[in-house]
mmCIF file of C-alpha atoms in Angstrom:
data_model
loop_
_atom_site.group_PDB
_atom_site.id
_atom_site.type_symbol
_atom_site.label_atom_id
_atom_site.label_comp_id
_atom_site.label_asym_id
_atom_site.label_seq_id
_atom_site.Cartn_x
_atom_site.Cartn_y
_atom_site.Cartn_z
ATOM 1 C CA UNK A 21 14.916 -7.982 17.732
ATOM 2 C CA UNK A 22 16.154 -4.868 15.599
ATOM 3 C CA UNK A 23 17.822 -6.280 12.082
ATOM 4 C CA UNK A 24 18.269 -9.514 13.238
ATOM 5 C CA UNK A 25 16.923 -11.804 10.530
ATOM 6 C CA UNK A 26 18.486 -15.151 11.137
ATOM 7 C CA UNK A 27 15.553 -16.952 12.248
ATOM 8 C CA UNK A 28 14.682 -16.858 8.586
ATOM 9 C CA UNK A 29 14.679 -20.703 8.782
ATOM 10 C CA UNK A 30 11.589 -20.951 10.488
ATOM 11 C CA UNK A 31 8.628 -23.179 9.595
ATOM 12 C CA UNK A 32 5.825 -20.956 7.234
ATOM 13 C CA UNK A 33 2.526 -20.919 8.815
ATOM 14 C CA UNK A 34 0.109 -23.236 7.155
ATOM 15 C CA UNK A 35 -2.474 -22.712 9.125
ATOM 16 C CA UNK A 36 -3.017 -18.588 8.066
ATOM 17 C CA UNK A 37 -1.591 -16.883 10.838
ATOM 18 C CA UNK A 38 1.397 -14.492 10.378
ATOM 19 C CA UNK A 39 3.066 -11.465 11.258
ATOM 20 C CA UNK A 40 1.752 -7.973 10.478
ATOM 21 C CA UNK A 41 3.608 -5.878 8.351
ATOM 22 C CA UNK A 42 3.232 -2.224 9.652
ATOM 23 C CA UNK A 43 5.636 0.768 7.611
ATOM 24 C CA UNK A 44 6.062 3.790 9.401
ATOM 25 C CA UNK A 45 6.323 7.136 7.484
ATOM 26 C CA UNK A 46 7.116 10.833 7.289
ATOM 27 C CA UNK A 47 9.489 13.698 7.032
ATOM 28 C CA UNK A 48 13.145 13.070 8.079
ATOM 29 C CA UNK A 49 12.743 14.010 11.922
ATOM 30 C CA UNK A 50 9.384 13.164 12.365
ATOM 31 C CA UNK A 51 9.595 10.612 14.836
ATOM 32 C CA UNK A 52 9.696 7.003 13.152
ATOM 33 C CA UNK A 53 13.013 5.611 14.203
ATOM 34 C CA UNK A 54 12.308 6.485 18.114
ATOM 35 C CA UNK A 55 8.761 5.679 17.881
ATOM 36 C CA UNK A 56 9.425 2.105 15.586
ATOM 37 C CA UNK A 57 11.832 1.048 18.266
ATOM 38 C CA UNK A 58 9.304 1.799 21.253
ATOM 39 C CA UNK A 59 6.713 -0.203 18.820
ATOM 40 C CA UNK A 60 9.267 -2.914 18.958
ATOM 41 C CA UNK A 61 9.724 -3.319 22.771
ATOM 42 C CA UNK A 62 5.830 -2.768 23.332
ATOM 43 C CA UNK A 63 4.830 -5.679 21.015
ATOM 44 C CA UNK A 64 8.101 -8.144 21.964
ATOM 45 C CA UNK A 65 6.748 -7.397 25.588
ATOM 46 C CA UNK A 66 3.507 -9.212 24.695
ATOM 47 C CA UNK A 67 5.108 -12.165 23.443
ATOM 48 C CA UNK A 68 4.431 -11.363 20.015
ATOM 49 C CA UNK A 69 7.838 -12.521 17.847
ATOM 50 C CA UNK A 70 9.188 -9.006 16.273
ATOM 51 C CA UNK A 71 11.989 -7.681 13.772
ATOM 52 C CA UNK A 72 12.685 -3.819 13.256
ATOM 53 C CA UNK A 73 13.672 -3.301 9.644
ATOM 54 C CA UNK A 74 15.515 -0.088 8.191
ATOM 55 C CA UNK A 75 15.277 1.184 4.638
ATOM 56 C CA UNK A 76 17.657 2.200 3.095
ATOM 57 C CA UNK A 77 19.145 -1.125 4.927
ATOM 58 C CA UNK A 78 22.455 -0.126 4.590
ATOM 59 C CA UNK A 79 24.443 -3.719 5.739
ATOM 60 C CA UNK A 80 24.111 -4.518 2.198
ATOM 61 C CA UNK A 81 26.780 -3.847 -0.360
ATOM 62 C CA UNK A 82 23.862 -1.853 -2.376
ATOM 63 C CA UNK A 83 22.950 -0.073 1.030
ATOM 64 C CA UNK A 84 26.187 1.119 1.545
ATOM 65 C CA UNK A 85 26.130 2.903 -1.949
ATOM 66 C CA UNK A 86 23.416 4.531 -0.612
ATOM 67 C CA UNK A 87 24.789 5.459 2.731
ATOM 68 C CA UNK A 88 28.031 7.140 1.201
ATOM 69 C CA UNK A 89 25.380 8.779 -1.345
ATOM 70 C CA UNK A 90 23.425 10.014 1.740
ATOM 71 C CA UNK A 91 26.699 11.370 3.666
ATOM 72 C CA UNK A 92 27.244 13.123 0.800
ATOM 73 C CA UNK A 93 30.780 11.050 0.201
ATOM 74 C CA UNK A 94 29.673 10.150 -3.335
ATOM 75 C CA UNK A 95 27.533 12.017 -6.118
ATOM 76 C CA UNK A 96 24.891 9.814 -7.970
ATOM 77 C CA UNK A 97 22.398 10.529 -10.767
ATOM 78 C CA UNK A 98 18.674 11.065 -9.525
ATOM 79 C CA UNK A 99 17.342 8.208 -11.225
ATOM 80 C CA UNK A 100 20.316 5.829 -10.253
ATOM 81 C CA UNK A 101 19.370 6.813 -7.108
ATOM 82 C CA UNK A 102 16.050 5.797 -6.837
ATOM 83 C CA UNK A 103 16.709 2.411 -8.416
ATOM 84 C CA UNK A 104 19.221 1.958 -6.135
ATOM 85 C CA UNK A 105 16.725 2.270 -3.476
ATOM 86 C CA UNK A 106 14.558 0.278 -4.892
ATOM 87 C CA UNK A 107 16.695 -2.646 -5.292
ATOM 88 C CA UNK A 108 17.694 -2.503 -1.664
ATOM 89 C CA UNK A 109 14.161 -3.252 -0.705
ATOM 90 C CA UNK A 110 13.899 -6.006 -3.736
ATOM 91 C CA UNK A 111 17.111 -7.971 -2.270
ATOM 92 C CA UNK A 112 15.106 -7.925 1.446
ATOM 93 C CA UNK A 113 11.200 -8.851 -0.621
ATOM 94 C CA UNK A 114 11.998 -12.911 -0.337
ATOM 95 C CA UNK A 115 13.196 -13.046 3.868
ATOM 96 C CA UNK A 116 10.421 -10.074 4.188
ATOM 97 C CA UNK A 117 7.799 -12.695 2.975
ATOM 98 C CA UNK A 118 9.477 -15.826 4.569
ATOM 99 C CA UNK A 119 9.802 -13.781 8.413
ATOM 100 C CA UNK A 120 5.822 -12.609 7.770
ATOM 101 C CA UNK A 121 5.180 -16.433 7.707
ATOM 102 C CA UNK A 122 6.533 -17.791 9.882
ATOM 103 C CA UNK A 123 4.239 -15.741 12.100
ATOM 104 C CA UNK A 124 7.209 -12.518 12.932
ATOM 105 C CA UNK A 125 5.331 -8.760 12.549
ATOM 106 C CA UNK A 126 7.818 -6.508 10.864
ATOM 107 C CA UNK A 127 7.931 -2.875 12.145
ATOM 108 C CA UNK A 128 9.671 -1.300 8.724
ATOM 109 C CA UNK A 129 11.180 2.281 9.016
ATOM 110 C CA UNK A 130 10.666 3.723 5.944
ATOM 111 C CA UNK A 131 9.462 1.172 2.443
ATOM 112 C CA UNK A 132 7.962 2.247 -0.856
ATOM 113 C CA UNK A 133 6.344 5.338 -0.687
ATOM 114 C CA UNK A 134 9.696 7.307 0.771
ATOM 115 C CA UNK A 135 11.324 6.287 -2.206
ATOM 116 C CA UNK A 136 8.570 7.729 -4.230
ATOM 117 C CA UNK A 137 7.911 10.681 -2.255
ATOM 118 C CA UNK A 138 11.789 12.046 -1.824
ATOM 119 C CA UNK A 139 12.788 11.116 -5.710
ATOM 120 C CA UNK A 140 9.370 12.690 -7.448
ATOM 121 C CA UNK A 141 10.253 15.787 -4.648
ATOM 122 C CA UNK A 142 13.290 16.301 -7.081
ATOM 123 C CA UNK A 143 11.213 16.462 -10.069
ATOM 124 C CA UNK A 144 11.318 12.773 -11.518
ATOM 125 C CA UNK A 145 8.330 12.129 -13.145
ATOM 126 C CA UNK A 146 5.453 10.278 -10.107
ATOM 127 C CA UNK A 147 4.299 7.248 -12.057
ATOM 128 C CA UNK A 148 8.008 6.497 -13.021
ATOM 129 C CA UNK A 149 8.959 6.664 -9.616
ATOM 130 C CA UNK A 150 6.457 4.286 -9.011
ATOM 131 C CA UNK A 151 7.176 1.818 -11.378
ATOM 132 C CA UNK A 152 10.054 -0.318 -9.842
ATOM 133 C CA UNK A 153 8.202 -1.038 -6.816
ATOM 134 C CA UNK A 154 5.282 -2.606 -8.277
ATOM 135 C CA UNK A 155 5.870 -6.601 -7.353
ATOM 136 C CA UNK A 156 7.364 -5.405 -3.726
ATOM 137 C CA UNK A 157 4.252 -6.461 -0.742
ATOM 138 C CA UNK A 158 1.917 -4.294 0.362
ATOM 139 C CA UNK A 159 2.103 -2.901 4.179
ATOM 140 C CA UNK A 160 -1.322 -4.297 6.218
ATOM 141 C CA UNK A 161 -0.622 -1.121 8.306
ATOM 142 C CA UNK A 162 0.559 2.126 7.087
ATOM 143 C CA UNK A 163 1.282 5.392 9.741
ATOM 144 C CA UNK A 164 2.568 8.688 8.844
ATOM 145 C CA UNK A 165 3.531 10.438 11.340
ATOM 146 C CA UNK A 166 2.182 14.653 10.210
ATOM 147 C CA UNK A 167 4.336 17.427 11.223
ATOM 148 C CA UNK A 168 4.909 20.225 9.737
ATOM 149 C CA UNK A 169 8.713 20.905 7.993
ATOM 150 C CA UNK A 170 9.749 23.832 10.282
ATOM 151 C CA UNK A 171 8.766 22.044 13.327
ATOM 152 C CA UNK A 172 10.707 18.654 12.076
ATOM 153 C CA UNK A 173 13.840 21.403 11.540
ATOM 154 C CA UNK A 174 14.022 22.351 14.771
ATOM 155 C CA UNK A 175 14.870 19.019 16.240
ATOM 156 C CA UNK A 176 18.276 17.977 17.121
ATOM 157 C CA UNK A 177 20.577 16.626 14.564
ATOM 158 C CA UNK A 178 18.438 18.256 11.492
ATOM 159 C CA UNK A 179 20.715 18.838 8.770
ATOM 160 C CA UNK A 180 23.254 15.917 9.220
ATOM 161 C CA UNK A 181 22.247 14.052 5.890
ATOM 162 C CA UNK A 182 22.059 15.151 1.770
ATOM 163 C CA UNK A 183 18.377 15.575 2.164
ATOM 164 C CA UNK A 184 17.455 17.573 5.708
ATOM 165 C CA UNK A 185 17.021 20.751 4.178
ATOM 166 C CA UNK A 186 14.081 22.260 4.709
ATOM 167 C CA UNK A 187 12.900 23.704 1.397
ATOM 168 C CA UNK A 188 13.015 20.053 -0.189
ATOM 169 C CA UNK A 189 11.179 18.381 2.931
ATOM 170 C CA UNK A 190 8.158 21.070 1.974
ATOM 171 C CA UNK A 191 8.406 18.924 -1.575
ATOM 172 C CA UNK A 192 8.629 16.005 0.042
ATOM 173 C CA UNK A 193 5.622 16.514 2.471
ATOM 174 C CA UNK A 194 3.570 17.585 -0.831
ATOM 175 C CA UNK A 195 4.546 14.269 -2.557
ATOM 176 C CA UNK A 196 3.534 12.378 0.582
ATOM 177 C CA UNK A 197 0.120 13.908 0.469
ATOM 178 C CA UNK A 198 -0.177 12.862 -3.527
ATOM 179 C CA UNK A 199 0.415 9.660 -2.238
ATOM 180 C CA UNK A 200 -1.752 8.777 0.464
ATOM 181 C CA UNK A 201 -3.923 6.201 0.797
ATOM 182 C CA UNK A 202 -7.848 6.386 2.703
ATOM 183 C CA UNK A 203 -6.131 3.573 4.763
ATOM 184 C CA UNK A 204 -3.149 5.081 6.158
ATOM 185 C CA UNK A 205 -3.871 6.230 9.477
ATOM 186 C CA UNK A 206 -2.534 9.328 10.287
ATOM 187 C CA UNK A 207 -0.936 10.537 13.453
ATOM 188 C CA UNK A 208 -0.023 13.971 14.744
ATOM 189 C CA UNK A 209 3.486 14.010 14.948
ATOM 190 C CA UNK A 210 3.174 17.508 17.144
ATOM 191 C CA UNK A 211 2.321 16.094 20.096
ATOM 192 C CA UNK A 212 3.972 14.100 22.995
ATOM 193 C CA UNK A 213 6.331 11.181 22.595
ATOM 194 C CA UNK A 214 3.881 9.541 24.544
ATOM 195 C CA UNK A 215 0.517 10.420 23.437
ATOM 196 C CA UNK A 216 1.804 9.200 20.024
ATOM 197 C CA UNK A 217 3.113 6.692 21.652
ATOM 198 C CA UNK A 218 -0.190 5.177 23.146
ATOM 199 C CA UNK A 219 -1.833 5.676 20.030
ATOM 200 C CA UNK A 220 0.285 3.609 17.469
ATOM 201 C CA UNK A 221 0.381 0.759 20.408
ATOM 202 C CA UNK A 222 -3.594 0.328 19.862
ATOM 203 C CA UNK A 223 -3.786 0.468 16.245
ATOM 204 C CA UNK A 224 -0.650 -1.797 15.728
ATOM 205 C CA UNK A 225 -1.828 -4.202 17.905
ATOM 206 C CA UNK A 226 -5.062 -4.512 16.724
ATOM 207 C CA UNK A 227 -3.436 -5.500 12.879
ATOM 208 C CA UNK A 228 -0.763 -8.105 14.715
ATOM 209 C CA UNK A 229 -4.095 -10.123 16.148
ATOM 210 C CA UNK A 230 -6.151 -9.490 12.835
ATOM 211 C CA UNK A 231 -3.174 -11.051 10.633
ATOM 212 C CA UNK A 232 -2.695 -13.834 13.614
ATOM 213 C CA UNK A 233 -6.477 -14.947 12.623
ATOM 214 C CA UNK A 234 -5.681 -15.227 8.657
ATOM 215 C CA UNK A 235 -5.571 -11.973 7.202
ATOM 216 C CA UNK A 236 -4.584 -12.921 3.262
ATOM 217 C CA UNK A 237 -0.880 -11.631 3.568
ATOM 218 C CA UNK A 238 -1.506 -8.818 0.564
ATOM 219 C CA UNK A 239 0.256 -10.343 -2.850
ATOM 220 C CA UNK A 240 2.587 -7.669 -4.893
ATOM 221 C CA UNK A 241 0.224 -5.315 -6.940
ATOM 222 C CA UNK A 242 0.930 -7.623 -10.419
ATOM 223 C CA UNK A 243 -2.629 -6.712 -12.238
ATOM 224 C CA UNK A 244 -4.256 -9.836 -11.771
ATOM 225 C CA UNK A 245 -6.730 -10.563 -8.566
ATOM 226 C CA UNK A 246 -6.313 -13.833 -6.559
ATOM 227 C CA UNK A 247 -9.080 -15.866 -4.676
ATOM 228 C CA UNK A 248 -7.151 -15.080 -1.228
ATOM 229 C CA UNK A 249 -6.826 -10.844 -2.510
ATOM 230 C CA UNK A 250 -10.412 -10.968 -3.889
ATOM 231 C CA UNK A 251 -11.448 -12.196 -0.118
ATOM 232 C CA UNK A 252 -9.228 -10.191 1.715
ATOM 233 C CA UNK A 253 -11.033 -7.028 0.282
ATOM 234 C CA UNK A 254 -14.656 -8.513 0.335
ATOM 235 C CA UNK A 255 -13.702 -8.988 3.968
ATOM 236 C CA UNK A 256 -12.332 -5.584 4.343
ATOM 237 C CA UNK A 257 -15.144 -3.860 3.232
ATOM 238 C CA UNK A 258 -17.816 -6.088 5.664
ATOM 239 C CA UNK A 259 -18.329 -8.755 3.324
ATOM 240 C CA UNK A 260 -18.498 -12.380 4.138
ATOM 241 C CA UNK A 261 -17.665 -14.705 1.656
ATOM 242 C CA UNK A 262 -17.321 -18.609 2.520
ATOM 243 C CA UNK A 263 -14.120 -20.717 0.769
ATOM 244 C CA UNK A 264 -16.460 -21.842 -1.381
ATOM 245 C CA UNK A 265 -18.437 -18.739 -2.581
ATOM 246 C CA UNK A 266 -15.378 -17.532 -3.620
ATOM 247 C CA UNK A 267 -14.605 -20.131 -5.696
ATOM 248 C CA UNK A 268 -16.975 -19.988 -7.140
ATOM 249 C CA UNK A 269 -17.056 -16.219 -7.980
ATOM 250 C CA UNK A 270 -13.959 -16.689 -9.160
ATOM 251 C CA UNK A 271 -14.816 -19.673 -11.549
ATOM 252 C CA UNK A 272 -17.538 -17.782 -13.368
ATOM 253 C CA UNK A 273 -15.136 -14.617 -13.936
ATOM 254 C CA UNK A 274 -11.764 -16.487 -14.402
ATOM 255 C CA UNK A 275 -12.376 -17.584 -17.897
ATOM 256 C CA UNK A 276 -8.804 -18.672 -18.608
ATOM 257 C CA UNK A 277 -8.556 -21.167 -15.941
ATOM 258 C CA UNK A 278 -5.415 -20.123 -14.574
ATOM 259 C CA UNK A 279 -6.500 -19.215 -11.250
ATOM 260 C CA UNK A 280 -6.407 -15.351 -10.708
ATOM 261 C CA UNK A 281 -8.698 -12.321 -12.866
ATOM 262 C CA UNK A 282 -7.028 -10.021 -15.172
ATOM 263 C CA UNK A 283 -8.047 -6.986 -16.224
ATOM 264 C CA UNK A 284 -9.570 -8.387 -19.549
ATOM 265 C CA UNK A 285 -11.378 -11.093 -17.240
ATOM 266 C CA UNK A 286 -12.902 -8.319 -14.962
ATOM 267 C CA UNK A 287 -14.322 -6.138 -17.786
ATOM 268 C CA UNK A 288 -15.900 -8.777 -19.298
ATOM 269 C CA UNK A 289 -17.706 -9.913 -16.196
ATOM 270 C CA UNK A 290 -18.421 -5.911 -15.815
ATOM 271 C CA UNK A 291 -20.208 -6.025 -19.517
ATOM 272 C CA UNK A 292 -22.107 -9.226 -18.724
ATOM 273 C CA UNK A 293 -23.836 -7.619 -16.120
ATOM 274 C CA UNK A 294 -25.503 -5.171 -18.546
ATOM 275 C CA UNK A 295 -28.105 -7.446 -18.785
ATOM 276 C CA UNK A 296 -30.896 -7.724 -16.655
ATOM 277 C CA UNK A 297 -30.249 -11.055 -15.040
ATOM 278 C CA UNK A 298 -26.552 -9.696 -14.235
ATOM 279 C CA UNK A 299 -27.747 -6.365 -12.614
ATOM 280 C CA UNK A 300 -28.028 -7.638 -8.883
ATOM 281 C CA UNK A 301 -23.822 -8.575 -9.356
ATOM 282 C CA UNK A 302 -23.087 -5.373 -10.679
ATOM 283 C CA UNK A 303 -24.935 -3.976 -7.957
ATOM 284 C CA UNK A 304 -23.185 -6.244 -5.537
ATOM 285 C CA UNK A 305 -19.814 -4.498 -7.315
ATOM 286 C CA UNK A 306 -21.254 -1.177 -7.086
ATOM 287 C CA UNK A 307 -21.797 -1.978 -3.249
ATOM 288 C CA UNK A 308 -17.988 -3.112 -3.288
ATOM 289 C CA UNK A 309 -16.619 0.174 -4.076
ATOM 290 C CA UNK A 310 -19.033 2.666 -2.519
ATOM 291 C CA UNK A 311 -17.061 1.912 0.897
ATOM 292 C CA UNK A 312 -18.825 4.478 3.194
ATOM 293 C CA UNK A 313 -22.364 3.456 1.840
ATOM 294 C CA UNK A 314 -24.048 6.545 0.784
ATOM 295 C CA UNK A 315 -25.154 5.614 -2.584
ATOM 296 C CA UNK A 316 -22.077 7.019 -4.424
ATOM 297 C CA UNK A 317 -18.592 6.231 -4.874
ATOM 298 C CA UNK A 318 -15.747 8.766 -4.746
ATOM 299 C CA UNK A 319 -12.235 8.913 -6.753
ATOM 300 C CA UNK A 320 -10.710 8.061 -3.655
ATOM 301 C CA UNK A 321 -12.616 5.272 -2.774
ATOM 302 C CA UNK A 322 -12.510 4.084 -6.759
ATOM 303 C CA UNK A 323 -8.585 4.616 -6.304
ATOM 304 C CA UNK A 324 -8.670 2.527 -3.100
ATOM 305 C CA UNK A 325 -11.025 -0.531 -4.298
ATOM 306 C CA UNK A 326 -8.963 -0.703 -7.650
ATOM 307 C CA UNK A 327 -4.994 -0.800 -6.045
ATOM 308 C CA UNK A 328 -6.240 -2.616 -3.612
ATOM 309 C CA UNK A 329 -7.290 -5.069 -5.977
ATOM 310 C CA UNK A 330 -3.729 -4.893 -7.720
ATOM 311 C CA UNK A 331 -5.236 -2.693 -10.680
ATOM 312 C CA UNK A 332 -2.664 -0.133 -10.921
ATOM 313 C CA UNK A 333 -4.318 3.241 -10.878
ATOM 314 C CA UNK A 334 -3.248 6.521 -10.361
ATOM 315 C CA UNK A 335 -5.824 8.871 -8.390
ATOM 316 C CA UNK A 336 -5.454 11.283 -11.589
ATOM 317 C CA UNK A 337 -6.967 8.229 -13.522
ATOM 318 C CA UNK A 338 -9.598 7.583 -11.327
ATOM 319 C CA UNK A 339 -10.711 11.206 -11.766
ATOM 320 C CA UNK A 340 -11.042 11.118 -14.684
ATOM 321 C CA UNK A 341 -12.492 7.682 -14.971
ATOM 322 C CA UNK A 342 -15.679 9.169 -12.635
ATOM 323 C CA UNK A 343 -15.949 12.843 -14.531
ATOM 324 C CA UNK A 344 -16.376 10.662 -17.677
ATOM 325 C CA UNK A 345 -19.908 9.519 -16.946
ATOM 326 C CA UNK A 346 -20.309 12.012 -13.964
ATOM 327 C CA UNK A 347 -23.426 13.551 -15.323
ATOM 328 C CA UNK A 348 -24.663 15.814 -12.853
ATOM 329 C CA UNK A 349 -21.477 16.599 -12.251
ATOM 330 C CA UNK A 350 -20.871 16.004 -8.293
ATOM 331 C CA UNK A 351 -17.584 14.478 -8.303
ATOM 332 C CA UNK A 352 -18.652 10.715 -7.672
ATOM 333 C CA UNK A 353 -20.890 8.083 -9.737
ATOM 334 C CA UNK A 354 -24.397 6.741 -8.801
ATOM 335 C CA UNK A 355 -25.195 3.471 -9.770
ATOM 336 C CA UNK A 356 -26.499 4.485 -13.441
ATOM 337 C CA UNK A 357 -23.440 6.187 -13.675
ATOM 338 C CA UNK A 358 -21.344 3.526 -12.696
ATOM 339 C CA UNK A 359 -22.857 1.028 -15.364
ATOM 340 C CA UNK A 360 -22.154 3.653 -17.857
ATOM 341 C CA UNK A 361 -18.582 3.365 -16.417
ATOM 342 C CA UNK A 362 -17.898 -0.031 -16.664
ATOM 343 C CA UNK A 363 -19.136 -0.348 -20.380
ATOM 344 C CA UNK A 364 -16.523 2.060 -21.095
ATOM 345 C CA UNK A 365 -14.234 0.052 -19.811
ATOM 346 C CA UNK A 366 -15.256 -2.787 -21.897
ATOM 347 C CA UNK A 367 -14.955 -0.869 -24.771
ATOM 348 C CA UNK A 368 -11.236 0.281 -24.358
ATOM 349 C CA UNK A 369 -10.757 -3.109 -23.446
ATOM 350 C CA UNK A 370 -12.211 -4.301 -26.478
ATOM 351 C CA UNK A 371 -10.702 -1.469 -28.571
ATOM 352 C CA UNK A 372 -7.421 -2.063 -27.053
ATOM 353 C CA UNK A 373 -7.170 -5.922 -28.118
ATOM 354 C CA UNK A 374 -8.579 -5.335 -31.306
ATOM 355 C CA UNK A 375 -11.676 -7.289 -30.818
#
């Protein structure tokens, strides 16, 4: 059902299973409102409870400042702009989380990363465009759907709203790419309604049945690591971990007692393992990151691992993170190099507390 969120009363899951929370992205024209609404027919036709959701959602008195912003009926500041959007998407966060458990997938036209991609494409700085969304949930699913601005101007309508020109959707396409993540899946927005068509079907409804089985519904990236976002990754990256190994992996690194690992907890347990009794974890961690399993691990699988994990990085810090210790200088760390790495990180840590 498209924006109809009045079933909001249902009963949360306890049992695991939930909805799937797939975001659909690109350039104004690309494709994502015609192809979200297909996605929402297709999956209702299986029997599998759905909502369509719009950002900017513009039924809201803060949407409609948006709207008469975007029909060029009112002239706003950049940055009021983009906190404008944000909000919009923090007044939906609590019924986004309550629909997701209670077991309804969410196809969501546009989230986080347009707001980021369209404001930075005007020259606000990247990480402070980033900022107010940290706390929102992360998408199990992301698709951006590639074409190329002068194709996406050719389409009908192109030009209607404040932002469909098509210098500043070449800036916008170059922010996108900044922003991408290894898991996004990207689709060719070039070709047929229906070959993309077929292709989203398979991949979205292979996350709906995944998150139906217990997929950890992803918590907002808040720098600390829970026992249910510590397995969801382990598990992600072919890793098997009982209830109980993880809690107990989590009681030997969460030294506070409060349930989740900080940054402070995590370097520790990184320096511990400088000893020789400790090497086979570190290894283990090594093993973690290095996703593809060639002996090294790349900035962008670093940058995955680490936001993933709720560690807010930016790929420009993981960079530099690796060239740090990247001796032989190939762009990734071995596992000597990656020991070197994480005692670094202990001693900023350490450096930065004081200790």
């Amino acid at each position: 059902m498209e924006n109809n969120h009045n079933n909001g009363n249902r009963s949360v899951c306890d049992g695991g299973s939930r909805g799937a929370f797939v975001v659909l992205e690109g350039l104004d024209r690309s494709g994502k409102t015609s192809q979200s609404s297909k996605l929402l027919s297709y999956l209702e036709g299986l029997g599998h409870p759905t909502e369509l959701w719009r950002f900017p959602d513009r039924s809201t008195s803060i949407g409609q400042m948006i709207s008469a912003y975007l029909s060029n009926q009112s002239q706003l500041d950049d940055h009021t702009i983009h906190l404008l959007y944000s909000a919009n998407r923090w007044e939906k966060r609590s019924l986004m989380e309550t629909q997701l458990k209670s077991g309804t997938t969410l196809i969501v036209d546009r989230y986080s990363y347009s707001g980021v991609a369209f404001s930075s494409a005007k020259g606000l700085d990247f990480e402070w465009c980033k900022a107010p969304e940290i706390g929102l949930l992360a998408p199990d699913l992301v698709l951006y759907l590639d074409i190329p601005p002068e194709k996406a101007a050719e389409r009908g309508g192109y030009g209607g709203e404040r932002y469909e020109k098509l210098e500043f959707q070449r800036k916008v396409a170059e922010c996108y790419l900044a922003l991408r993540d290894p898991s996004w899946k990207i689709i060719d927005g070039c070709q047929s309604m229906e070959e993309i068509q077929k292709q989203l079907q398979q991949i979205v409804l292979d996350h709906v049945i995944a998150c139906k089985k217990g997929r950890p519904l992803s918590h907002p990236c808040d720098g600390k690591i829970s026992t249910d976002e510590l397995g969801g990754v382990l598990k992600a990256t072919g890793s098997t971990y009982t209830t109980e190994e993880l809690e107990r992996v989590m009681d030997d690194i969460d030294t506070d007692k409060d349930g989740f690992i900080n940054l402070e907890e995590f370097a520790e347990f990184c320096r511990s393992s400088s000893n020789a009794t400790a090497e086979s974890e570190l290894k283990e961690a090594f093993d973690l990151y290095d996703q593809n399993k060639n002996g090294l691990i790349s900035s962008a699988e670093l940058h995955q691992v680490l936001n993933r994990l709720g560690l807010q990085c930016s790929m420009e810090d993981c960079e530099r993170m690796i060239e740090s210790v990247d001796s032989d200088g190939d762009g990734c760390v071995n596992f000597n190099e990656f020991q070197k790495m994480m005692a670094a990180t202990v001693k900023n840590e350490n450096t930065s507390t004081g200790n």
